[in-house]
Amino acid sequence: MNRFLQIASLALLLLGIWSCTPKGTTISGTIKGAENLQVFVDQVVIGRASTVMDKADIGADGSYKINFAEGLKPGIYNLRIGAKRINLVMDGSEKLVTVNGDLNTFQDYAVEITGSKDSKLLATCAKSLMERQMSANDVTTFIDTTKSPYLGAFLAYMVFGNSGPYLPIQKKALEKLQQADPNSDLATSYSEFLASMEAQYVAEQSNQVVQIGKPAPDIDLPSPSGKKYRLSDLKGKVVLLDFWASWCGPCRGENPNVVAIYNKYKDKGFTIFSVSLDGFDDRQAAGATPAQISEARLRGKEAWIQAIQADNLSWPYHVSDLKHWNAAPAAQYGVQGIPRAFMINKEGLIVSTEVRGAANIEAELLKHL
């Protein structure tokens, strides 16, 4: 009888433990500075607006918890607080994912993640890109070697975006994703995104928005200090018109080449006019308030200033409207990806629509000095 009672007690204990274990997938943690706000989990589908999956109130101590009883299928998700967000990569096996951090540095992936190895790896890659410790070649190698096609595809999209020259790398990432999960929303949307991007890139190459031999469209925007600079005021000099951003890994990798040419020829009739795509694209606000968008643009401005200083971009002509991919000059010049640089001669005419690398920049420059 005692033996029976022992077995029954053990069964009840196991049943109690099982019943207290959350079913599906739970995302929880503590975000300092986010007290009494709301946290959202969105499903990310490349090239389309994100879909809100669920939300929760954040406690007075910064803690939060969101449970998905049916679990989360493999894919990419946002963990979002206001205009600040990070991406999570789920393989479908996650039960309890914790994300802890500080709201002030949340968007910089300065977070601690447990329970999702791919999300943790994405955070590591994102930080390395921001700190210029990961190059475009490193991303290519990562795509070739990662076991997670979701992570590979999203990292390729995150780093290379609409940049036509990197289309083959993104196609490779898509191929791995389609082999692993051909019917997923992510594979479908990524395929549609790349098809559209390729069509735009081909059209851009054959029918440039700006063309060699034609006047460079003017740009009149403020610098970080608020002083406005006009591209047209630089007539009489050969100008490298450089589109870049602090968050763009390949841009930061190209900056030493640009700096080297500037330092060599700055006293010989050459200068650089840099247009930053930092800031925030309010077309992607997804429920953010005007105040949150303004805050996001301010953070973008701070990152822009820090990158100028860190990369020794010592020329004065740095401008931005802080609208990210919605920047007016990007539309003017048909910029679909960065880094992207144009060479403008002393008469203000476009003489090159795509020049990169110290040797190529110098060779083009010497034709027009």
Short mmCIF file of C-alpha atoms in Angstrom, two decimals:
data_model
loop_
_atom_site.label_atom_id
_atom_site.label_comp_id
_atom_site.label_asym_id
_atom_site.label_seq_id
_atom_site.Cartn_x
_atom_site.Cartn_y
_atom_site.Cartn_z
CA MET A 1 0.00 0.00 0.00
CA ASN A 2 2.83 2.34 0.87
CA ARG A 3 4.41 1.51 -2.45
CA PHE A 4 1.17 2.46 -4.21
CA LEU A 5 1.01 5.76 -2.31
CA GLN A 6 4.59 6.56 -3.28
CA ILE A 7 3.89 5.95 -6.96
CA ALA A 8 0.66 7.95 -6.81
CA SER A 9 2.42 10.85 -5.07
CA LEU A 10 5.18 10.85 -7.66
CA ALA A 11 2.64 10.84 -10.48
CA LEU A 12 0.80 13.79 -8.91
CA LEU A 13 4.07 15.66 -8.47
CA LEU A 14 5.05 15.12 -12.12
CA LEU A 15 1.57 16.14 -13.22
CA GLY A 16 1.87 19.34 -11.17
CA ILE A 17 5.24 20.16 -12.67
CA TRP A 18 3.92 19.48 -16.17
CA SER A 19 0.85 21.61 -15.62
CA CYS A 20 2.97 24.55 -14.41
CA THR A 21 5.25 24.43 -17.43
CA PRO A 22 4.16 27.00 -20.05
CA LYS A 23 3.00 25.43 -23.29
CA GLY A 24 4.22 26.66 -26.65
CA THR A 25 6.79 29.46 -26.67
CA THR A 26 7.28 32.08 -24.00
CA ILE A 27 9.35 35.24 -24.50
CA SER A 28 10.17 37.04 -21.28
CA GLY A 29 12.80 39.12 -19.55
CA THR A 30 13.54 42.51 -18.06
CA ILE A 31 14.25 45.73 -19.97
CA LYS A 32 15.58 48.51 -17.79
CA GLY A 33 14.09 51.89 -18.67
CA ALA A 34 10.97 50.36 -20.25
CA GLU A 35 8.93 50.30 -17.07
CA ASN A 36 5.14 50.57 -17.60
CA LEU A 37 5.45 50.61 -21.40
CA GLN A 38 4.27 47.91 -23.79
CA VAL A 39 6.29 45.26 -25.61
CA PHE A 40 5.23 43.81 -28.97
CA VAL A 41 6.21 40.69 -30.89
CA ASP A 42 5.82 41.08 -34.67
CA GLN A 43 6.27 38.54 -37.42
CA VAL A 44 8.72 39.85 -40.01
CA VAL A 45 8.08 39.13 -43.67
CA ILE A 46 10.76 40.58 -45.95
CA GLY A 47 9.52 43.36 -48.21
CA ARG A 48 6.16 43.66 -46.45
CA ALA A 49 4.86 45.33 -43.31
CA SER A 50 5.39 43.36 -40.11
CA THR A 51 2.38 41.69 -38.47
CA VAL A 52 1.73 42.17 -34.76
CA MET A 53 1.54 38.72 -33.13
CA ASP A 54 0.91 39.78 -29.53
CA LYS A 55 1.74 42.43 -26.97
CA ALA A 56 2.07 42.73 -23.19
CA ASP A 57 2.36 45.40 -20.54
CA ILE A 58 5.80 45.83 -19.03
CA GLY A 59 5.78 45.87 -15.25
CA ALA A 60 6.99 48.57 -12.91
CA ASP A 61 10.22 46.57 -12.53
CA GLY A 62 10.78 46.34 -16.31
CA SER A 63 9.74 42.70 -16.54
CA TYR A 64 7.51 41.29 -19.27
CA LYS A 65 6.20 37.94 -20.51
CA ILE A 66 4.39 36.93 -23.70
CA ASN A 67 3.24 33.35 -24.21
CA PHE A 68 2.30 31.82 -27.54
CA ALA A 69 0.34 28.70 -26.65
CA GLU A 70 0.71 27.19 -30.11
CA GLY A 71 4.40 28.07 -30.29
CA LEU A 72 6.13 30.19 -32.91
CA LYS A 73 6.86 28.71 -36.30
CA PRO A 74 10.35 29.06 -37.78
CA GLY A 75 11.05 32.56 -39.01
CA ILE A 76 12.02 36.12 -38.11
CA TYR A 77 10.34 38.22 -35.43
CA ASN A 78 10.62 41.71 -33.97
CA LEU A 79 10.76 42.28 -30.24
CA ARG A 80 9.62 45.90 -30.19
CA ILE A 81 9.18 48.63 -27.58
CA GLY A 82 7.99 51.86 -29.18
CA ALA A 83 10.32 52.68 -32.08
CA LYS A 84 13.09 50.47 -30.69
CA ARG A 85 13.35 46.89 -31.79
CA ILE A 86 15.61 43.91 -32.24
CA ASN A 87 15.09 40.87 -34.41
CA LEU A 88 14.76 37.31 -33.18
CA VAL A 89 15.34 34.22 -35.30
CA MET A 90 13.25 31.20 -34.30
CA ASP A 91 13.75 27.64 -35.52
CA GLY A 92 10.42 26.46 -34.08
CA SER A 93 11.84 24.44 -31.18
CA GLU A 94 12.09 27.29 -28.65
CA LYS A 95 10.17 26.93 -25.40
CA LEU A 96 11.45 29.72 -23.17
CA VAL A 97 13.34 32.66 -24.66
CA THR A 98 14.64 35.39 -22.39
CA VAL A 99 15.79 38.81 -23.58
CA ASN A 100 17.22 41.18 -20.98
CA GLY A 101 18.69 44.61 -21.58
CA ASP A 102 18.40 48.37 -21.31
CA LEU A 103 15.98 50.37 -23.44
CA ASN A 104 18.66 53.01 -24.13
CA THR A 105 20.86 50.47 -25.93
CA PHE A 106 18.18 48.00 -26.96
CA GLN A 107 18.32 48.79 -30.69
CA ASP A 108 22.11 48.25 -30.61
CA TYR A 109 21.54 44.58 -29.72
CA ALA A 110 23.20 45.20 -26.35
CA VAL A 111 21.02 42.45 -24.88
CA GLU A 112 21.40 39.07 -23.20
CA ILE A 113 19.50 36.31 -25.00
CA THR A 114 18.96 32.74 -23.82
CA GLY A 115 16.78 29.95 -25.16
CA SER A 116 17.27 30.80 -28.86
CA LYS A 117 20.72 30.12 -30.27
CA ASP A 118 19.96 31.71 -33.64
CA SER A 119 18.63 34.89 -32.03
CA LYS A 120 21.76 35.09 -29.90
CA LEU A 121 23.95 34.59 -32.97
CA LEU A 122 22.07 37.30 -34.90
CA ALA A 123 22.62 39.72 -32.00
CA THR A 124 26.35 38.91 -32.06
CA CYS A 125 26.53 39.48 -35.82
CA ALA A 126 24.57 42.74 -35.60
CA LYS A 127 26.89 44.11 -32.93
CA SER A 128 29.95 43.06 -34.94
CA LEU A 129 28.60 44.86 -38.00
CA MET A 130 27.95 48.03 -36.00
CA GLU A 131 31.46 47.88 -34.58
CA ARG A 132 32.96 47.20 -38.04
CA GLN A 133 34.30 43.83 -36.95
CA MET A 134 32.37 42.00 -39.68
CA SER A 135 32.85 42.78 -43.38
CA ALA A 136 30.81 42.00 -46.47
CA ASN A 137 33.14 39.06 -47.12
CA ASP A 138 32.50 37.80 -43.60
CA VAL A 139 28.74 37.96 -44.22
CA THR A 140 29.17 36.00 -47.44
CA THR A 141 31.16 33.33 -45.60
CA PHE A 142 28.55 33.24 -42.85
CA ILE A 143 25.75 32.67 -45.38
CA ASP A 144 27.72 29.81 -46.92
CA THR A 145 28.38 28.09 -43.60
CA THR A 146 25.47 28.78 -41.23
CA LYS A 147 23.15 25.87 -40.46
CA SER A 148 20.18 28.23 -40.13
CA PRO A 149 18.77 29.26 -43.52
CA TYR A 150 16.47 31.73 -41.76
CA LEU A 151 19.39 33.45 -40.09
CA GLY A 152 21.46 33.44 -43.29
CA ALA A 153 18.65 34.91 -45.38
CA PHE A 154 17.76 37.61 -42.89
CA LEU A 155 21.38 38.63 -42.29
CA ALA A 156 21.90 38.91 -46.05
CA TYR A 157 18.80 41.09 -46.33
CA MET A 158 19.73 43.16 -43.27
CA VAL A 159 23.27 43.88 -44.51
CA PHE A 160 22.83 44.18 -48.27
CA GLY A 161 19.23 45.40 -48.53
CA ASN A 162 18.55 46.88 -51.98
CA SER A 163 22.18 46.86 -53.08
CA GLY A 164 22.23 45.46 -56.61
CA PRO A 165 25.91 44.48 -56.67
CA TYR A 166 25.27 42.06 -53.79
CA LEU A 167 22.29 40.39 -55.47
CA PRO A 168 24.16 37.08 -56.12
CA ILE A 169 24.88 36.70 -52.39
CA GLN A 170 21.24 37.24 -51.51
CA LYS A 171 20.16 34.76 -54.18
CA LYS A 172 22.40 32.18 -52.57
CA ALA A 173 20.80 32.85 -49.19
CA LEU A 174 17.33 32.52 -50.75
CA GLU A 175 18.25 29.22 -52.37
CA LYS A 176 19.25 27.74 -49.00
CA LEU A 177 16.02 29.00 -47.45
CA GLN A 178 13.90 27.54 -50.25
CA GLN A 179 15.62 24.17 -49.93
CA ALA A 180 14.92 24.08 -46.19
CA ASP A 181 11.37 25.50 -46.16
CA PRO A 182 10.05 26.22 -49.67
CA ASN A 183 6.48 27.01 -48.58
CA SER A 184 7.31 29.42 -45.76
CA ASP A 185 6.06 33.00 -45.82
CA LEU A 186 9.65 34.17 -45.45
CA ALA A 187 10.88 32.22 -48.51
CA THR A 188 7.97 33.50 -50.60
CA SER A 189 8.35 37.13 -49.57
CA TYR A 190 12.15 37.07 -49.88
CA SER A 191 11.85 35.63 -53.38
CA GLU A 192 9.38 38.36 -54.34
CA PHE A 193 11.63 41.03 -52.81
CA LEU A 194 14.71 39.87 -54.73
CA ALA A 195 12.77 39.58 -58.01
CA SER A 196 11.53 43.15 -57.62
CA MET A 197 14.96 44.37 -56.59
CA GLU A 198 16.62 42.69 -59.56
CA ALA A 199 14.12 44.26 -61.96
CA GLN A 200 14.75 47.69 -60.44
CA TYR A 201 18.51 47.21 -60.56
CA VAL A 202 18.46 46.17 -64.21
CA ALA A 203 16.23 49.14 -65.05
CA GLU A 204 18.49 51.45 -63.07
CA GLN A 205 21.56 50.22 -64.91
CA SER A 206 19.93 50.70 -68.30
CA ASN A 207 18.12 53.95 -67.50
CA GLN A 208 20.01 55.82 -64.83
CA VAL A 209 18.09 58.43 -62.83
CA VAL A 210 21.25 60.49 -63.18
CA GLN A 211 23.42 60.03 -66.22
CA ILE A 212 27.02 60.63 -67.11
CA GLY A 213 27.48 64.00 -68.77
CA LYS A 214 24.38 65.55 -67.20
CA PRO A 215 24.30 68.09 -64.33
CA ALA A 216 24.28 66.62 -60.84
CA PRO A 217 20.90 67.25 -59.15
CA ASP A 218 21.41 69.72 -56.34
CA ILE A 219 21.28 68.68 -52.69
CA ASP A 220 20.63 71.22 -49.94
CA LEU A 221 20.51 69.68 -46.45
CA PRO A 222 21.79 70.36 -42.91
CA SER A 223 24.95 69.05 -41.34
CA PRO A 224 24.98 67.61 -37.80
CA SER A 225 25.50 71.15 -36.46
CA GLY A 226 22.46 72.41 -38.38
CA LYS A 227 24.46 74.36 -40.96
CA LYS A 228 23.14 73.79 -44.48
CA TYR A 229 25.40 72.77 -47.34
CA ARG A 230 24.55 72.83 -51.04
CA LEU A 231 26.21 70.48 -53.47
CA SER A 232 26.05 73.14 -56.19
CA ASP A 233 28.23 75.46 -54.08
CA LEU A 234 31.17 73.11 -54.71
CA LYS A 235 31.42 73.84 -58.44
CA GLY A 236 35.03 74.45 -59.30
CA LYS A 237 36.10 71.32 -57.40
CA VAL A 238 35.96 67.65 -58.32
CA VAL A 239 33.47 66.12 -55.88
CA LEU A 240 32.92 62.58 -54.69
CA LEU A 241 29.21 62.39 -53.77
CA ASP A 242 29.14 59.58 -51.24
CA PHE A 243 25.95 57.90 -49.94
CA TRP A 244 26.53 55.93 -46.73
CA ALA A 245 25.24 55.32 -43.17
CA SER A 246 26.69 54.52 -39.77
CA TRP A 247 24.73 51.23 -39.65
CA CYS A 248 26.03 50.03 -43.05
CA GLY A 249 28.91 47.57 -42.58
CA PRO A 250 30.17 47.75 -46.20
CA CYS A 251 30.05 51.56 -45.98
CA ARG A 252 32.20 51.60 -42.88
CA GLY A 253 34.58 49.22 -44.61
CA GLU A 254 34.82 51.59 -47.59
CA ASN A 255 35.43 54.70 -45.49
CA PRO A 256 39.21 54.18 -45.09
CA ASN A 257 39.51 54.22 -48.90
CA VAL A 258 37.56 57.46 -49.13
CA VAL A 259 39.61 59.03 -46.32
CA ALA A 260 42.90 58.06 -47.98
CA ILE A 261 41.94 59.74 -51.28
CA TYR A 262 40.61 62.84 -49.50
CA ASN A 263 43.79 63.31 -47.49
CA LYS A 264 45.92 62.89 -50.63
CA TYR A 265 44.01 65.30 -52.88
CA LYS A 266 42.09 67.70 -50.61
CA ASP A 267 44.53 70.54 -51.39
CA LYS A 268 44.46 69.87 -55.14
CA GLY A 269 40.85 70.73 -55.99
CA PHE A 270 39.07 67.66 -54.62
CA THR A 271 36.50 67.27 -51.87
CA ILE A 272 33.75 64.94 -50.66
CA PHE A 273 30.05 65.59 -50.13
CA SER A 274 28.66 62.87 -47.86
CA VAL A 275 24.95 62.06 -47.63
CA SER A 276 24.00 59.89 -44.67
CA LEU A 277 21.01 57.54 -44.70
CA ASP A 278 20.93 57.44 -40.93
CA GLY A 279 17.76 58.30 -39.02
CA PHE A 280 14.38 56.60 -39.24
CA ASP A 281 12.02 55.83 -42.12
CA ASP A 282 8.57 56.67 -40.79
CA ARG A 283 7.01 54.51 -43.51
CA GLN A 284 8.10 51.59 -41.33
CA ALA A 285 6.81 53.12 -38.07
CA ALA A 286 4.25 50.34 -37.44
CA GLY A 287 2.33 52.16 -34.73
CA ALA A 288 5.11 54.35 -33.38
CA THR A 289 4.04 57.80 -32.17
CA PRO A 290 5.49 61.04 -33.62
CA ALA A 291 7.48 61.45 -30.40
CA GLN A 292 8.96 57.96 -30.79
CA ILE A 293 9.84 58.62 -34.43
CA SER A 294 11.52 61.88 -33.41
CA GLU A 295 13.46 60.01 -30.75
CA ALA A 296 14.53 57.39 -33.30
CA ARG A 297 15.78 60.11 -35.64
CA LEU A 298 17.73 61.69 -32.79
CA ARG A 299 19.41 58.36 -32.07
CA GLY A 300 20.22 58.08 -35.77
CA LYS A 301 21.79 61.52 -35.69
CA GLU A 302 23.92 60.57 -32.68
CA ALA A 303 25.10 57.40 -34.43
CA TRP A 304 25.89 59.45 -37.56
CA ILE A 305 28.01 61.93 -35.58
CA GLN A 306 29.85 59.15 -33.76
CA ALA A 307 30.64 57.38 -37.04
CA ILE A 308 31.99 60.58 -38.62
CA GLN A 309 34.35 60.98 -35.68
CA ALA A 310 35.30 57.30 -35.39
CA ASP A 311 36.11 56.96 -39.11
CA ASN A 312 37.99 60.29 -39.31
CA LEU A 313 35.73 61.74 -42.01
CA SER A 314 37.28 65.16 -41.62
CA TRP A 315 35.71 67.04 -44.56
CA PRO A 316 32.95 69.51 -43.60
CA TYR A 317 30.30 68.47 -46.09
CA HIS A 318 28.19 65.94 -44.17
CA VAL A 319 24.42 66.22 -44.65
CA SER A 320 21.27 64.21 -43.95
CA ASP A 321 17.51 64.60 -43.65
CA LEU A 322 17.58 61.68 -41.14
CA LYS A 323 14.91 59.74 -43.03
CA HIS A 324 16.90 56.53 -43.59
CA TRP A 325 15.88 54.87 -46.90
CA ASN A 326 13.23 57.55 -47.37
CA ALA A 327 15.95 60.19 -47.79
CA ALA A 328 15.16 62.65 -50.57
CA PRO A 329 18.67 62.60 -52.13
CA ALA A 330 18.55 58.79 -52.38
CA ALA A 331 15.41 59.10 -54.51
CA GLN A 332 16.96 61.92 -56.54
CA TYR A 333 19.97 59.81 -57.44
CA GLY A 334 18.22 56.45 -57.72
CA VAL A 335 20.23 54.99 -54.87
CA GLN A 336 18.96 51.47 -54.13
CA GLY A 337 21.92 50.34 -52.03
CA ILE A 338 24.87 51.73 -50.15
CA PRO A 339 27.74 52.44 -50.25
CA ARG A 340 27.17 54.29 -53.51
CA ALA A 341 29.41 57.07 -54.81
CA PHE A 342 29.21 59.40 -57.81
CA MET A 343 32.03 61.50 -59.24
CA ILE A 344 31.19 65.09 -60.25
CA ASN A 345 33.60 67.24 -62.27
CA LYS A 346 34.45 70.90 -61.77
CA GLU A 347 31.57 71.98 -64.00
CA GLY A 348 29.07 70.12 -61.84
CA LEU A 349 28.51 67.28 -64.33
CA ILE A 350 28.26 63.59 -63.43
CA VAL A 351 31.33 61.75 -64.73
CA SER A 352 30.86 58.42 -62.90
CA THR A 353 27.76 56.83 -61.37
CA GLU A 354 29.47 54.08 -59.38
CA VAL A 355 33.02 54.31 -58.08
CA ARG A 356 34.45 52.33 -55.14
CA GLY A 357 37.85 51.39 -53.78
CA ALA A 358 40.84 53.68 -53.37
CA ALA A 359 42.42 52.72 -56.70
CA ASN A 360 39.23 53.22 -58.70
CA ILE A 361 38.37 56.52 -56.98
CA GLU A 362 41.86 57.84 -57.59
CA ALA A 363 41.92 56.73 -61.24
CA GLU A 364 38.62 58.49 -61.94
CA LEU A 365 39.63 61.57 -59.98
CA LEU A 366 42.88 62.06 -61.90
CA LYS A 367 40.92 62.30 -65.16
CA HIS A 368 39.21 65.48 -63.96
CA LEU A 369 41.58 67.39 -61.67
#
